[in-house]
């Protein structure tokens, strides 16, 4: 039974699978161990209610790396990405705002609220796209290490800085501003209308326990425009069959290279000889051995859960204690008997085929955050909705629909403590539905089934510590060479032969596949496997 | 002036973009929406309603109908059972392709031929020795393609045909909701699961309304030619007038192509006793080899990315399929031209169909294609790959 593997990957989320696929493609013998009965982790599709496929957690694809799609031939293995056509911000009064994939139509929409904003909007898009180019090499390479004096590290930094070469000083200033400002402050420099700014500002706080006026939230806006840089690839949108199909496509690619995948197999701890890993112990006591072990779990879970503090340096443990998780989001998935109708724009028009943001004003978002600060879920939260069944009929029976609602804020740390979540789950679900009902009257009567996912559920069911959707906040002090811990940003760990490849490593969370891919590249390059 | 198809009353109202073009003398919608993405997506995920009325349609009937068509076409359609259909081409005496289309056997003695260009003269000219009647029903039959993975389930609600019995390249007479008998064939030009619906003009609007209405639950939407063009490139289907010039339209011999040169060799059945138009020339070419070959190209994405990065630009590909001849090079010499191409949203590849010299046509051959960035002409590697590029199981299901 003692088969020998080059690598055992802990966790069958999309990053673990991507890492496995790349290692196996390079000829290594790889085993993936997943605790749940389905693959995908937070990028998963499940029929929780018969006939309706939910993207239980992650629901839109934005930054899945084009090179991974190509290298692993994901289209051949079933990846299909469908366009999300527009962004709709419903309002209590007036028609709300829809941003279309057509400049003139969008201009007219915005002009209903502000003629100035209408004109500046395309300019903003161009500027952001230009700045997003600086980001691309950063997400597509291992993190630079500015503290290192090794020539290799400097060469690497210079390579990453290449897009800055031709930049004029003003752009550099803008870029620096973005890195430090709050998303609202940054947007205030451009726009005046709330209904435009609010839905844009929220992209800066997704997955963080911060408000839209917290400093350092502006740069996340750039992530959104990264999608435009990769635009020709058209990899932005919905995954056919739900987000889980991305994970399944990666899994099929991995299997085609010989990766062995086991589900319902939970790893209890990493096997170590001194400070060197040589395998894992499964729940139930079975041991599996390998030359290297790679964990795709959230870092605190990896180190405190599977390795143990005793085996780790103090400094490292201190840093990890400080690593900010503090999840603040929830998810509500609805099966609907028929298509909802929005009060501000009746009818089943195209405006529902994109993403729909319940973020009518900055004040609304601030209020939502205020409650969260004091350990309550927002009674009137920010909600990001998609109705994938409109674009992908395969996820619901004919005429029926799936409505996916990402909700913020739902702080893990409730005033009563996180254990109070199970008793508040339904109240939280009600708050979300009540909020929606105000914008889309009659929604309640269409609901056939409701799945409510609190940060507590994300931790218990999905292994997302403190319910953080990205395995750690994507705030500046936890990114690049600081992710997850300064000095350990290159997928290595203080334990020899134990590596990391999940969203808790550079370049972070989201269904990008980049951590898995870069971890495999690094391991192969350094001949660690 | 182009005329209106029998669906026009509806399509005109739906085509809010006013983007139309002339297709064989009919107004045809290019795109109902702002970009072809959603319509393309309907072809691959839902059900696309595409008005294909402008195809030419001829009903050929009589005791000699089969023999006549066998004489005309590169395959012997008498082998088709009633209720079966076939894709094929026909040639001139020199074995050069005049047109490609489908031939359906409606009954023992009736066939229906579709073509991209008018064929009345060609049919009549060769019919003299046969006991057949030829009826041009191009303007009296409305044709609607319903293409996409949900098309079958939708049709179950909209017609009384036995959908499970209707196999790939089968056809059947049926009554459609919205009134009217018509023909339903399991065919299409998208490389997906799909059907074509043939009804008398009078029944067109009723059928359209029924599909639109019931189709809401199946992701059925009107789809224009822009999206169709992307899907047909993915499916590797050639288009007369774009990927080749019909022999009757060619100004010079060099513009003509044989079926072998167009990748249609598989439709040519040389081992039949009777002769058919072009048989001798085709037999000779089969033995001595062809000069050209139609191939699929996968244009190197990384090279394209590098090219754009050089100009400090993100990589761009046209939003629609393109159809302008582009030179192809091999070993420092032009060896052919790409005739149409498209970014494939499905395969995430930049694809083209090209006609190249035989010695550059083997799968895997690395060619160079011209690519213009910022008004500067550059070369990008392109690899010969097999077509159809996109070939899902459901296409034949
Ligand atoms: C509600 C929600 C919404 C989101 N929305 C989006 C979105 O719209 N777009 C986007 O890009 N990103 C989104 N994200 C973020 C994104 O889904 C994650 O960052 C990403 O999926 C994480 O992938 P991963 O492979 O790094 O880790 P995970 O997906 O967390 O994979 C880790 C795997 O390890 C398994 N595991 C845990 N413990 C063990 C053990 N002891 N033994 C074996 N296996 C174990 C888990 O079951 C899991 O499958 C969202 C996340 C959540 C939670």
Short mmCIF file of C-alpha atoms in Angstrom, two decimals, chain B residues 45-310:
data_model
loop_
_atom_site.label_atom_id
_atom_site.label_comp_id
_atom_site.label_asym_id
_atom_site.label_seq_id
_atom_site.Cartn_x
_atom_site.Cartn_y
_atom_site.Cartn_z
CA UNK B 45 -25.49 27.39 -24.59
CA UNK B 46 -29.11 27.98 -25.53
CA UNK B 47 -30.94 28.05 -28.82
CA UNK B 48 -30.16 30.52 -31.58
CA UNK B 49 -32.89 31.53 -34.03
CA UNK B 50 -31.19 32.38 -37.27
CA UNK B 51 -33.13 33.42 -40.37
CA UNK B 52 -31.54 31.48 -43.22
CA UNK B 53 -34.29 32.06 -45.75
CA UNK B 54 -31.87 33.56 -48.29
CA UNK B 55 -30.45 30.08 -49.02
CA UNK B 56 -31.52 28.89 -52.45
CA UNK B 57 -33.89 25.94 -52.37
CA UNK B 58 -34.96 23.70 -55.20
CA UNK B 59 -37.43 20.85 -55.14
CA UNK B 60 -36.64 18.22 -57.73
CA UNK B 61 -39.27 15.57 -58.34
CA UNK B 62 -40.26 12.94 -60.83
CA UNK B 63 -39.35 9.35 -61.70
CA UNK B 64 -35.82 10.40 -62.71
CA UNK B 65 -35.17 12.80 -59.83
CA UNK B 66 -32.64 10.52 -58.17
CA UNK B 67 -30.82 9.64 -61.37
CA UNK B 68 -30.68 13.27 -62.39
CA UNK B 69 -29.19 14.41 -59.11
CA UNK B 70 -26.77 11.51 -59.10
CA UNK B 71 -25.54 12.82 -62.41
CA UNK B 72 -25.19 16.33 -61.07
CA UNK B 73 -23.78 15.86 -57.61
CA UNK B 74 -20.55 14.32 -56.39
CA UNK B 75 -22.39 11.72 -54.35
CA UNK B 76 -25.23 9.38 -55.31
CA UNK B 77 -28.22 10.73 -53.43
CA UNK B 78 -30.32 7.73 -54.42
CA UNK B 79 -28.55 6.02 -51.55
CA UNK B 80 -30.33 8.33 -49.15
CA UNK B 81 -33.51 6.90 -47.71
CA UNK B 82 -36.51 9.19 -47.65
CA UNK B 83 -36.11 11.29 -44.53
CA UNK B 84 -32.34 11.51 -44.87
CA UNK B 85 -30.15 14.35 -45.96
CA UNK B 86 -26.60 14.80 -47.06
CA UNK B 87 -23.99 17.53 -47.32
CA UNK B 88 -22.22 17.67 -50.66
CA UNK B 89 -20.97 19.78 -53.53
CA UNK B 90 -21.28 19.83 -57.29
CA UNK B 91 -18.67 20.51 -59.92
CA UNK B 92 -18.22 21.60 -63.49
CA UNK B 93 -16.83 19.26 -66.13
CA UNK B 94 -13.30 20.16 -65.04
CA UNK B 95 -14.03 18.95 -61.53
CA UNK B 96 -14.08 22.43 -60.04
CA UNK B 97 -16.60 23.18 -57.32
CA UNK B 98 -19.60 25.25 -58.36
CA UNK B 99 -21.32 25.29 -55.01
CA UNK B 100 -21.82 23.31 -51.83
CA UNK B 101 -25.06 22.62 -50.01
CA UNK B 102 -27.39 19.95 -48.77
CA UNK B 103 -29.63 17.51 -50.53
CA UNK B 104 -32.61 16.01 -48.73
CA UNK B 105 -34.75 13.14 -49.88
CA UNK B 106 -38.25 14.24 -49.00
CA UNK B 107 -39.96 11.19 -50.47
CA UNK B 108 -39.34 8.38 -52.92
CA UNK B 109 -39.34 10.75 -55.88
CA UNK B 110 -38.74 14.19 -54.37
CA UNK B 111 -35.47 15.78 -53.32
CA UNK B 112 -34.68 19.23 -52.00
CA UNK B 113 -31.37 20.81 -52.86
CA UNK B 114 -30.06 23.91 -51.08
CA UNK B 115 -27.31 26.08 -52.43
CA UNK B 116 -25.51 29.29 -51.57
CA UNK B 117 -25.81 30.69 -55.11
CA UNK B 118 -28.64 30.45 -57.63
CA UNK B 119 -28.56 27.09 -59.44
CA UNK B 120 -31.67 27.15 -61.61
CA UNK B 121 -29.80 27.44 -64.86
CA UNK B 122 -27.32 24.73 -63.97
CA UNK B 123 -30.14 22.40 -62.97
CA UNK B 124 -32.20 23.03 -66.09
CA UNK B 125 -29.28 22.74 -68.42
CA UNK B 126 -28.63 19.20 -67.25
CA UNK B 127 -32.21 18.13 -66.75
CA UNK B 128 -33.17 17.83 -70.38
CA UNK B 129 -32.57 14.09 -70.66
CA UNK B 130 -34.42 13.30 -67.43
CA UNK B 131 -38.06 13.03 -66.49
CA UNK B 132 -37.99 15.56 -63.64
CA UNK B 133 -39.71 18.71 -62.53
CA UNK B 134 -37.65 21.43 -60.94
CA UNK B 135 -39.31 23.93 -58.72
CA UNK B 136 -37.47 26.93 -57.39
CA UNK B 137 -38.93 27.40 -53.92
CA UNK B 138 -36.28 29.82 -52.75
CA UNK B 139 -38.80 32.60 -52.32
CA UNK B 140 -41.73 30.52 -51.15
CA UNK B 141 -40.15 28.59 -48.30
CA UNK B 142 -38.96 30.34 -45.19
CA UNK B 143 -36.01 28.73 -43.44
CA UNK B 144 -35.03 29.18 -39.83
CA UNK B 145 -32.02 27.59 -38.20
CA UNK B 146 -32.52 26.71 -34.55
CA UNK B 147 -29.07 25.94 -33.23
CA UNK B 148 -27.78 25.17 -29.77
CA UNK B 149 -27.83 22.64 -26.95
CA UNK B 150 -31.39 23.41 -25.82
CA UNK B 151 -32.86 23.35 -29.34
CA UNK B 152 -34.06 19.78 -29.06
CA UNK B 153 -35.92 20.31 -25.80
CA UNK B 154 -37.44 23.49 -27.15
CA UNK B 155 -38.64 21.75 -30.31
CA UNK B 156 -40.34 19.06 -28.26
CA UNK B 157 -42.62 21.84 -27.05
CA UNK B 158 -43.10 23.44 -30.45
CA UNK B 159 -43.69 20.60 -32.90
CA UNK B 160 -45.10 17.11 -32.98
CA UNK B 161 -42.08 15.37 -34.48
CA UNK B 162 -40.56 12.38 -32.70
CA UNK B 163 -37.44 14.22 -31.60
CA UNK B 164 -35.64 11.11 -30.41
CA UNK B 165 -36.11 9.40 -33.74
CA UNK B 166 -34.75 12.36 -35.69
CA UNK B 167 -31.04 11.67 -36.00
CA UNK B 168 -28.15 13.75 -37.33
CA UNK B 169 -28.87 14.57 -40.99
CA UNK B 170 -32.40 13.22 -40.73
CA UNK B 171 -35.50 15.17 -41.63
CA UNK B 172 -39.20 14.79 -41.12
CA UNK B 173 -42.43 16.49 -41.91
CA UNK B 174 -44.11 17.92 -38.86
CA UNK B 175 -46.74 20.34 -37.63
CA UNK B 176 -45.35 23.31 -35.81
CA UNK B 177 -47.09 25.20 -33.04
CA UNK B 178 -48.18 28.52 -34.43
CA UNK B 179 -49.76 26.67 -37.30
CA UNK B 180 -48.61 24.96 -40.36
CA UNK B 181 -46.96 21.85 -41.58
CA UNK B 182 -43.34 22.07 -42.52
CA UNK B 183 -40.07 20.18 -42.58
CA UNK B 184 -37.68 19.81 -39.73
CA UNK B 185 -34.12 18.71 -40.40
CA UNK B 186 -31.36 17.84 -37.93
CA UNK B 187 -28.78 20.01 -39.67
CA UNK B 188 -27.01 23.32 -39.39
CA UNK B 189 -24.02 25.47 -40.03
CA UNK B 190 -22.78 26.00 -36.48
CA UNK B 191 -21.17 22.71 -35.49
CA UNK B 192 -23.56 22.40 -32.58
CA UNK B 193 -26.69 20.43 -31.82
CA UNK B 194 -29.19 22.08 -34.10
CA UNK B 195 -32.05 21.99 -36.55
CA UNK B 196 -33.33 23.76 -39.59
CA UNK B 197 -37.03 24.49 -39.95
CA UNK B 198 -38.59 24.84 -43.37
CA UNK B 199 -42.11 26.24 -43.66
CA UNK B 200 -44.24 28.00 -46.24
CA UNK B 201 -43.91 31.77 -46.08
CA UNK B 202 -47.41 32.12 -44.65
CA UNK B 203 -46.50 30.09 -41.61
CA UNK B 204 -43.25 31.86 -40.87
CA UNK B 205 -44.48 34.44 -38.38
CA UNK B 206 -46.59 31.99 -36.41
CA UNK B 207 -43.61 29.68 -36.08
CA UNK B 208 -41.32 32.52 -35.08
CA UNK B 209 -43.71 33.71 -32.38
CA UNK B 210 -44.12 30.23 -30.98
CA UNK B 211 -40.36 29.72 -30.78
CA UNK B 212 -39.74 33.11 -29.25
CA UNK B 213 -42.45 32.63 -26.69
CA UNK B 214 -41.77 29.06 -25.61
CA UNK B 215 -38.10 29.66 -26.20
CA UNK B 216 -37.82 32.15 -23.35
CA UNK B 217 -37.41 29.25 -20.98
CA UNK B 218 -34.73 27.68 -23.17
CA UNK B 219 -32.45 30.62 -23.76
CA UNK B 220 -33.74 31.04 -27.32
CA UNK B 221 -32.93 34.39 -28.90
CA UNK B 222 -32.71 35.83 -32.39
CA UNK B 223 -29.15 35.57 -33.64
CA UNK B 224 -27.49 37.41 -36.48
CA UNK B 225 -24.90 36.52 -39.05
CA UNK B 226 -21.96 37.88 -37.05
CA UNK B 227 -22.36 35.25 -34.36
CA UNK B 228 -23.12 32.60 -36.95
CA UNK B 229 -19.85 33.42 -38.67
CA UNK B 230 -17.83 32.88 -35.48
CA UNK B 231 -19.46 29.52 -34.93
CA UNK B 232 -19.01 28.35 -38.50
CA UNK B 233 -15.30 29.13 -38.37
CA UNK B 234 -15.04 27.11 -35.16
CA UNK B 235 -16.92 24.33 -36.89
CA UNK B 236 -14.51 24.55 -39.82
CA UNK B 237 -17.24 25.11 -42.39
CA UNK B 238 -16.24 26.89 -45.58
CA UNK B 239 -18.28 29.64 -47.16
CA UNK B 240 -18.74 30.04 -50.89
CA UNK B 241 -17.54 33.41 -52.09
CA UNK B 242 -15.27 33.76 -49.06
CA UNK B 243 -13.19 30.63 -48.65
CA UNK B 244 -13.52 29.67 -52.29
CA UNK B 245 -14.93 31.05 -55.50
CA UNK B 246 -17.64 29.03 -57.22
CA UNK B 247 -16.41 27.83 -60.61
CA UNK B 248 -19.23 29.67 -62.36
CA UNK B 249 -18.17 32.93 -60.80
CA UNK B 250 -14.44 32.61 -61.42
CA UNK B 251 -12.79 34.97 -63.87
CA UNK B 252 -9.77 32.77 -64.37
CA UNK B 253 -9.01 29.11 -63.84
CA UNK B 254 -6.64 29.86 -61.00
CA UNK B 255 -9.58 31.06 -58.95
CA UNK B 256 -11.32 27.69 -59.10
CA UNK B 257 -10.95 24.87 -56.61
CA UNK B 258 -11.59 21.16 -56.67
CA UNK B 259 -13.46 19.41 -53.84
CA UNK B 260 -10.19 17.82 -52.77
CA UNK B 261 -8.64 21.25 -52.42
CA UNK B 262 -11.51 22.44 -50.24
CA UNK B 263 -11.46 19.55 -47.83
CA UNK B 264 -14.62 18.17 -49.45
CA UNK B 265 -12.93 15.10 -50.89
CA UNK B 266 -14.96 12.91 -48.52
CA UNK B 267 -18.17 13.93 -50.28
CA UNK B 268 -16.87 12.74 -53.67
CA UNK B 269 -17.83 9.15 -54.53
CA UNK B 270 -15.73 8.14 -57.52
CA UNK B 271 -16.46 4.43 -57.29
CA UNK B 272 -19.82 4.51 -58.96
CA UNK B 273 -20.47 3.04 -62.34
CA UNK B 274 -22.41 5.85 -63.88
CA UNK B 275 -20.67 9.02 -64.65
CA UNK B 276 -21.36 12.36 -62.98
CA UNK B 277 -20.30 15.83 -63.90
CA UNK B 278 -16.61 16.24 -63.31
CA UNK B 279 -15.95 12.56 -62.60
CA UNK B 280 -13.10 12.14 -65.09
CA UNK B 281 -11.30 15.25 -63.99
CA UNK B 282 -11.76 14.34 -60.36
CA UNK B 283 -10.48 10.81 -60.96
CA UNK B 284 -7.37 12.25 -62.62
CA UNK B 285 -6.83 14.68 -59.75
CA UNK B 286 -7.36 11.98 -57.18
CA UNK B 287 -4.57 9.98 -58.83
CA UNK B 288 -2.13 12.76 -59.54
CA UNK B 289 -2.68 14.86 -56.45
CA UNK B 290 -4.04 18.33 -55.83
CA UNK B 291 -2.17 21.58 -55.75
CA UNK B 292 -3.93 23.23 -52.83
CA UNK B 293 -5.34 22.17 -49.49
CA UNK B 294 -7.73 23.84 -47.13
CA UNK B 295 -6.36 23.78 -43.62
CA UNK B 296 -7.09 25.05 -40.16
CA UNK B 297 -4.61 27.37 -38.48
CA UNK B 298 -3.99 28.05 -34.82
CA UNK B 299 -2.34 31.45 -34.65
CA UNK B 300 0.29 31.55 -31.91
CA UNK B 301 -1.10 33.52 -29.00
CA UNK B 302 2.17 34.15 -27.21
CA UNK B 303 3.72 35.58 -30.35
CA UNK B 304 0.69 37.81 -30.75
CA UNK B 305 0.98 38.91 -27.15
CA UNK B 306 4.64 39.73 -27.66
CA UNK B 307 3.81 41.71 -30.77
CA UNK B 308 1.29 43.86 -28.97
CA UNK B 309 3.45 44.17 -25.87
CA UNK B 310 6.11 45.60 -28.14
#
